Amino acid sequence: MKKYLFLPLILWFSVAAMAQDSLCIRLDSLLTDPMFETSQVGLMVFDLNGDSALYVRNHRQMMRPASCMKLVTAITALDKLGADYDYQTRIYYTGSIEDSTLVGSIYCVGGFDPMLTNDDVSDIALRIQRLGIDSIRGMLVADQSMKEPLEYGEGWCWDDDNPRLLPLTIGRKNVFVTTLAEELARNGVNLEGVRLMEGRVPNGARLLCILRHNIGTVMERMLKMSDNFYAESMFYQMGYKQGDVRDVTKKLIARQGLGHVAYKIADGSGLSLYNYVSVELLCRLLRYAWRTPSIYRALIQTLPIAGVDGTLKDRMKGTAAQNNVRAKTGTLTGISSLAGYCTTADGRQLCFAIINQGVMRNATGKAFQDRVCKMLCEYKTNTDNTNLTNN
């Protein structure tokens, strides 16, 4: 009698194994494509509900992730800073107000907020005027001391049109203080003799106002549109708040059981040619995010959706992956990557990571990734066993 008691369970495991074998066979068939005669691939598929890998190929090989590096940045930032974290740009003033004249200076302290606009500067100008100031005798100072003075990332190509990494900008340009001066003058504030310069806010300066933007708003553009400037702003937020951002990232990696692996974390956007990670690392971090509700809620809302928006807007349309796959894309010369989440045909949650390396036409890598995603979304982890009988 005991053997019959356990027989359904044995059959279930057998069917599940058969289903996984079927998936592996189908994924293996994709890897017979001639593209892999001249290129490499790292591929990992992980069953989040079952907490087990369904498929691995070169999952520990070191590869350049391109913009999938932004996933590492986003998950680390949500882990260390939290989804309620606000970017802050602080405005201070020194001196005294005498007969409507500020005998002192205005200090604008950059917090590497990539979302600052002319409207924010207009608001600052109005706040200055509300102090009863119609003239300034002193300086307008841009404080860019939040990060080291290097304006480009480690390992960035010199001939790329990359943004300067400055903590106080408007539209990625170093014009914040100039724009403030223009806005004050437009509103009738006398700036005769006022100098525009860079410096550091002194001790004892009085806080005038703080401009804030939530990390989630920054993350949405960073991931959906793969914005490199936004990603670097998040990278340096962690450095500002937590110390060496590379050490912070490696500590999170160590908590995933991969602290013994010598990954290379060079920047936050994936532009650097010095970044080296594995698809196993990407999947481990995606798994960690999925198992941490506060991180997952923020992350899943900001990932591109296949066939719907962001960098996946025009991909996987008309397939089971449309409106299902939520993933980060990555593209550099010779590199195409995709990593994120999807749901199988029978409702199980998967995460996956794919890095195509050595592909000289990125369209080739994207087509392969789309085929993988379609296969995963059509996959049934538990095949129909109604015809199985105990004969």
mmCIF file of N, CA, C and O in Angstrom, residues 150-209:
data_model
loop_
_atom_site.group_PDB
_atom_site.id
_atom_site.type_symbol
_atom_site.label_atom_id
_atom_site.label_comp_id
_atom_site.label_asym_id
_atom_site.label_seq_id
_atom_site.Cartn_x
_atom_site.Cartn_y
_atom_site.Cartn_z
ATOM 1 N N LEU A 150 36.441 63.754 -11.279
ATOM 2 C CA LEU A 150 36.465 63.055 -12.571
ATOM 3 C C LEU A 150 35.102 63.177 -13.235
ATOM 4 O O LEU A 150 34.072 62.877 -12.630
ATOM 5 N N GLU A 151 35.083 63.619 -14.495
ATOM 6 C CA GLU A 151 33.822 63.915 -15.164
ATOM 7 C C GLU A 151 33.342 62.799 -16.071
ATOM 8 O O GLU A 151 32.243 62.888 -16.644
ATOM 9 N N TYR A 152 34.133 61.726 -16.205
ATOM 10 C CA TYR A 152 33.722 60.603 -17.039
ATOM 11 C C TYR A 152 33.979 59.310 -16.280
ATOM 12 O O TYR A 152 34.805 59.246 -15.366
ATOM 13 N N GLY A 153 33.260 58.260 -16.660
ATOM 14 C CA GLY A 153 33.359 56.999 -15.948
ATOM 15 C C GLY A 153 34.613 56.225 -16.281
ATOM 16 O O GLY A 153 35.213 56.392 -17.353
ATOM 17 N N GLU A 154 34.987 55.338 -15.377
ATOM 18 C CA GLU A 154 36.141 54.469 -15.569
ATOM 19 C C GLU A 154 35.887 53.528 -16.743
ATOM 20 O O GLU A 154 34.883 52.822 -16.792
ATOM 21 N N GLY A 155 36.799 53.553 -17.724
ATOM 22 C CA GLY A 155 36.679 52.640 -18.849
ATOM 23 C C GLY A 155 35.728 53.104 -19.940
ATOM 24 O O GLY A 155 35.378 52.315 -20.824
ATOM 25 N N TRP A 156 35.314 54.383 -19.913
ATOM 26 C CA TRP A 156 34.472 54.911 -20.989
ATOM 27 C C TRP A 156 35.328 55.204 -22.218
ATOM 28 O O TRP A 156 36.475 55.632 -22.104
ATOM 29 N N CYS A 157 34.755 54.982 -23.379
ATOM 30 C CA CYS A 157 35.484 55.258 -24.622
ATOM 31 C C CYS A 157 35.611 56.768 -24.839
ATOM 32 O O CYS A 157 34.620 57.499 -24.734
ATOM 33 N N TRP A 158 36.792 57.208 -25.174
ATOM 34 C CA TRP A 158 37.045 58.643 -25.296
ATOM 35 C C TRP A 158 36.273 59.264 -26.464
ATOM 36 O O TRP A 158 35.971 60.465 -26.447
ATOM 37 N N ASP A 159 35.947 58.471 -27.479
ATOM 38 C CA ASP A 159 35.318 59.047 -28.668
ATOM 39 C C ASP A 159 33.789 58.912 -28.658
ATOM 40 O O ASP A 159 33.131 59.223 -29.643
ATOM 41 N N ASP A 160 33.224 58.449 -27.547
ATOM 42 C CA ASP A 160 31.768 58.421 -27.414
ATOM 43 C C ASP A 160 31.260 59.782 -26.943
ATOM 44 O O ASP A 160 31.976 60.530 -26.263
ATOM 45 N N ASP A 161 30.023 60.099 -27.267
ATOM 46 C CA ASP A 161 29.406 61.346 -26.838
ATOM 47 C C ASP A 161 28.715 61.113 -25.497
ATOM 48 O O ASP A 161 27.493 60.979 -25.410
ATOM 49 N N ASN A 162 29.519 61.051 -24.438
ATOM 50 C CA ASN A 162 29.000 60.731 -23.115
ATOM 51 C C ASN A 162 28.790 61.988 -22.274
ATOM 52 O O ASN A 162 29.511 62.978 -22.436
ATOM 53 N N PRO A 163 27.840 61.964 -21.341
ATOM 54 C CA PRO A 163 27.580 63.139 -20.506
ATOM 55 C C PRO A 163 28.672 63.339 -19.465
ATOM 56 O O PRO A 163 29.252 62.365 -18.956
ATOM 57 N N ARG A 164 28.956 64.603 -19.153
ATOM 58 C CA ARG A 164 29.881 64.913 -18.062
ATOM 59 C C ARG A 164 29.179 64.628 -16.736
ATOM 60 O O ARG A 164 28.038 65.031 -16.511
ATOM 61 N N LEU A 165 29.871 63.953 -15.845
ATOM 62 C CA LEU A 165 29.271 63.528 -14.586
ATOM 63 C C LEU A 165 29.449 64.610 -13.526
ATOM 64 O O LEU A 165 30.322 64.537 -12.655
ATOM 65 N N LEU A 166 28.602 65.623 -13.611
ATOM 66 C CA LEU A 166 28.624 66.740 -12.672
ATOM 67 C C LEU A 166 27.375 66.695 -11.801
ATOM 68 O O LEU A 166 26.277 66.410 -12.288
ATOM 69 N N PRO A 167 27.499 67.006 -10.508
ATOM 70 C CA PRO A 167 26.366 66.878 -9.585
ATOM 71 C C PRO A 167 25.336 68.009 -9.648
ATOM 72 O O PRO A 167 24.307 67.925 -8.991
ATOM 73 N N LEU A 168 25.610 69.067 -10.408
ATOM 74 C CA LEU A 168 24.678 70.195 -10.453
ATOM 75 C C LEU A 168 24.538 70.654 -11.899
ATOM 76 O O LEU A 168 25.349 71.437 -12.409
ATOM 77 N N THR A 169 23.499 70.143 -12.569
ATOM 78 C CA THR A 169 23.323 70.438 -13.989
ATOM 79 C C THR A 169 21.847 70.676 -14.293
ATOM 80 O O THR A 169 20.966 70.307 -13.510
ATOM 81 N N ILE A 170 21.608 71.245 -15.451
ATOM 82 C CA ILE A 170 20.269 71.303 -16.032
ATOM 83 C C ILE A 170 20.399 70.767 -17.454
ATOM 84 O O ILE A 170 21.219 71.257 -18.230
ATOM 85 N N GLY A 171 19.599 69.774 -17.778
ATOM 86 C CA GLY A 171 19.725 69.160 -19.095
ATOM 87 C C GLY A 171 21.111 68.639 -19.360
ATOM 88 O O GLY A 171 21.594 68.677 -20.494
ATOM 89 N N ARG A 172 21.763 68.139 -18.316
ATOM 90 C CA ARG A 172 23.116 67.556 -18.364
ATOM 91 C C ARG A 172 24.209 68.590 -18.638
ATOM 92 O O ARG A 172 25.354 68.237 -18.881
ATOM 93 N N LYS A 173 23.861 69.859 -18.593
ATOM 94 C CA LYS A 173 24.834 70.918 -18.862
ATOM 95 C C LYS A 173 25.156 71.680 -17.586
ATOM 96 O O LYS A 173 24.294 71.865 -16.714
ATOM 97 N N ASN A 174 26.376 72.147 -17.500
ATOM 98 C CA ASN A 174 26.847 72.860 -16.318
ATOM 99 C C ASN A 174 26.407 74.332 -16.365
ATOM 100 O O ASN A 174 27.226 75.243 -16.482
ATOM 101 N N VAL A 175 25.090 74.538 -16.271
ATOM 102 C CA VAL A 175 24.532 75.882 -16.449
ATOM 103 C C VAL A 175 23.601 76.272 -15.310
ATOM 104 O O VAL A 175 22.855 77.244 -15.422
ATOM 105 N N PHE A 176 23.634 75.548 -14.203
ATOM 106 C CA PHE A 176 22.661 75.796 -13.136
ATOM 107 C C PHE A 176 22.773 77.211 -12.586
ATOM 108 O O PHE A 176 21.775 77.949 -12.511
ATOM 109 N N VAL A 177 23.960 77.599 -12.190
ATOM 110 C CA VAL A 177 24.139 78.928 -11.586
ATOM 111 C C VAL A 177 23.908 80.032 -12.611
ATOM 112 O O VAL A 177 23.316 81.078 -12.307
ATOM 113 N N THR A 178 24.358 79.814 -13.837
ATOM 114 C CA THR A 178 24.112 80.794 -14.893
ATOM 115 C C THR A 178 22.615 80.988 -15.118
ATOM 116 O O THR A 178 22.129 82.121 -15.257
ATOM 117 N N THR A 179 21.879 79.904 -15.123
ATOM 118 C CA THR A 179 20.426 79.975 -15.316
ATOM 119 C C THR A 179 19.765 80.683 -14.145
ATOM 120 O O THR A 179 18.817 81.464 -14.330
ATOM 121 N N LEU A 180 20.237 80.433 -12.929
ATOM 122 C CA LEU A 180 19.696 81.125 -11.759
ATOM 123 C C LEU A 180 19.943 82.627 -11.848
ATOM 124 O O LEU A 180 19.047 83.433 -11.553
ATOM 125 N N ALA A 181 21.138 83.009 -12.276
ATOM 126 C CA ALA A 181 21.441 84.437 -12.427
ATOM 127 C C ALA A 181 20.520 85.082 -13.455
ATOM 128 O O ALA A 181 20.007 86.193 -13.242
ATOM 129 N N GLU A 182 20.307 84.400 -14.559
ATOM 130 C CA GLU A 182 19.422 84.932 -15.599
ATOM 131 C C GLU A 182 17.995 85.061 -15.106
ATOM 132 O O GLU A 182 17.304 86.062 -15.395
ATOM 133 N N GLU A 183 17.536 84.098 -14.330
ATOM 134 C CA GLU A 183 16.163 84.127 -13.814
ATOM 135 C C GLU A 183 15.998 85.245 -12.784
ATOM 136 O O GLU A 183 14.975 85.953 -12.766
ATOM 137 N N LEU A 184 16.995 85.430 -11.923
ATOM 138 C CA LEU A 184 16.938 86.515 -10.943
ATOM 139 C C LEU A 184 16.912 87.867 -11.645
ATOM 140 O O LEU A 184 16.122 88.757 -11.304
ATOM 141 N N ALA A 185 17.775 88.045 -12.628
ATOM 142 C CA ALA A 185 17.814 89.311 -13.366
ATOM 143 C C ALA A 185 16.493 89.548 -14.093
ATOM 144 O O ALA A 185 15.997 90.688 -14.125
ATOM 145 N N ARG A 186 15.909 88.490 -14.656
ATOM 146 C CA ARG A 186 14.621 88.625 -15.353
ATOM 147 C C ARG A 186 13.524 89.079 -14.394
ATOM 148 O O ARG A 186 12.588 89.778 -14.791
ATOM 149 N N ASN A 187 13.666 88.691 -13.126
ATOM 150 C CA ASN A 187 12.668 89.077 -12.128
ATOM 151 C C ASN A 187 12.993 90.406 -11.456
ATOM 152 O O ASN A 187 12.326 90.797 -10.492
ATOM 153 N N GLY A 188 14.016 91.087 -11.940
ATOM 154 C CA GLY A 188 14.315 92.423 -11.439
ATOM 155 C C GLY A 188 15.300 92.494 -10.296
ATOM 156 O O GLY A 188 15.466 93.557 -9.685
ATOM 157 N N VAL A 189 15.984 91.386 -9.988
ATOM 158 C CA VAL A 189 16.989 91.412 -8.924
ATOM 159 C C VAL A 189 18.300 91.946 -9.499
ATOM 160 O O VAL A 189 18.785 91.461 -10.532
ATOM 161 N N ASN A 190 18.852 92.943 -8.838
ATOM 162 C CA ASN A 190 20.087 93.578 -9.299
ATOM 163 C C ASN A 190 21.280 92.691 -8.937
ATOM 164 O O ASN A 190 21.525 92.404 -7.774
ATOM 165 N N LEU A 191 22.035 92.263 -9.956
ATOM 166 C CA LEU A 191 23.197 91.395 -9.748
ATOM 167 C C LEU A 191 24.490 92.084 -10.166
ATOM 168 O O LEU A 191 25.500 91.406 -10.414
ATOM 169 N N GLU A 192 24.473 93.384 -10.206
ATOM 170 C CA GLU A 192 25.671 94.111 -10.642
ATOM 171 C C GLU A 192 26.850 93.784 -9.734
ATOM 172 O O GLU A 192 26.775 93.926 -8.508
ATOM 173 N N GLY A 193 27.916 93.320 -10.335
ATOM 174 C CA GLY A 193 29.128 92.975 -9.586
ATOM 175 C C GLY A 193 29.133 91.580 -9.003
ATOM 176 O O GLY A 193 30.129 91.158 -8.407
ATOM 177 N N VAL A 194 28.033 90.831 -9.178
ATOM 178 C CA VAL A 194 27.969 89.478 -8.628
ATOM 179 C C VAL A 194 28.834 88.540 -9.478
ATOM 180 O O VAL A 194 28.769 88.556 -10.713
ATOM 181 N N ARG A 195 29.615 87.718 -8.804
ATOM 182 C CA ARG A 195 30.466 86.759 -9.499
ATOM 183 C C ARG A 195 29.811 85.379 -9.491
ATOM 184 O O ARG A 195 29.232 84.964 -8.490
ATOM 185 N N LEU A 196 29.929 84.684 -10.628
ATOM 186 C CA LEU A 196 29.466 83.307 -10.736
ATOM 187 C C LEU A 196 30.688 82.414 -10.668
ATOM 188 O O LEU A 196 31.633 82.580 -11.453
ATOM 189 N N MET A 197 30.692 81.450 -9.762
ATOM 190 C CA MET A 197 31.894 80.652 -9.568
ATOM 191 C C MET A 197 31.543 79.297 -8.957
ATOM 192 O O MET A 197 30.383 79.035 -8.593
ATOM 193 N N GLU A 198 32.555 78.431 -8.866
ATOM 194 C CA GLU A 198 32.405 77.161 -8.177
ATOM 195 C C GLU A 198 33.143 77.227 -6.854
ATOM 196 O O GLU A 198 34.176 77.901 -6.727
ATOM 197 N N GLY A 199 32.599 76.548 -5.867
ATOM 198 C CA GLY A 199 33.200 76.543 -4.540
ATOM 199 C C GLY A 199 32.445 75.588 -3.641
ATOM 200 O O GLY A 199 31.654 74.766 -4.105
ATOM 201 N N ARG A 200 32.663 75.734 -2.333
ATOM 202 C CA ARG A 200 31.993 74.852 -1.374
ATOM 203 C C ARG A 200 31.242 75.692 -0.365
ATOM 204 O O ARG A 200 31.715 76.760 0.064
ATOM 205 N N VAL A 201 30.070 75.211 0.022
ATOM 206 C CA VAL A 201 29.265 75.945 0.981
ATOM 207 C C VAL A 201 30.003 75.997 2.320
ATOM 208 O O VAL A 201 30.525 74.983 2.795
ATOM 209 N N PRO A 202 30.094 77.174 2.937
ATOM 210 C CA PRO A 202 30.827 77.278 4.200
ATOM 211 C C PRO A 202 29.971 76.823 5.388
ATOM 212 O O PRO A 202 28.741 76.777 5.311
ATOM 213 N N ASN A 203 30.618 76.479 6.471
ATOM 214 C CA ASN A 203 29.909 76.184 7.709
ATOM 215 C C ASN A 203 29.136 77.424 8.164
ATOM 216 O O ASN A 203 29.615 78.547 8.018
ATOM 217 N N GLY A 204 27.969 77.214 8.687
ATOM 218 C CA GLY A 204 27.182 78.335 9.185
ATOM 219 C C GLY A 204 26.247 78.948 8.166
ATOM 220 O O GLY A 204 25.445 79.830 8.498
ATOM 221 N N ALA A 205 26.321 78.505 6.912
ATOM 222 C CA ALA A 205 25.388 79.015 5.903
ATOM 223 C C ALA A 205 23.970 78.582 6.267
ATOM 224 O O ALA A 205 23.745 77.501 6.823
ATOM 225 N N ARG A 206 23.000 79.425 5.924
ATOM 226 C CA ARG A 206 21.602 79.143 6.264
ATOM 227 C C ARG A 206 20.889 78.481 5.081
ATOM 228 O O ARG A 206 21.030 78.919 3.934
ATOM 229 N N LEU A 207 20.117 77.459 5.404
ATOM 230 C CA LEU A 207 19.389 76.714 4.374
ATOM 231 C C LEU A 207 18.191 77.524 3.900
ATOM 232 O O LEU A 207 17.360 77.953 4.700
ATOM 233 N N LEU A 208 18.105 77.721 2.587
ATOM 234 C CA LEU A 208 16.973 78.433 2.003
ATOM 235 C C LEU A 208 15.889 77.450 1.566
ATOM 236 O O LEU A 208 14.709 77.618 1.879
ATOM 237 N N CYS A 209 16.263 76.404 0.828
ATOM 238 C CA CYS A 209 15.273 75.426 0.368
ATOM 239 C C CYS A 209 15.974 74.161 -0.102
ATOM 240 O O CYS A 209 17.198 74.147 -0.299
#
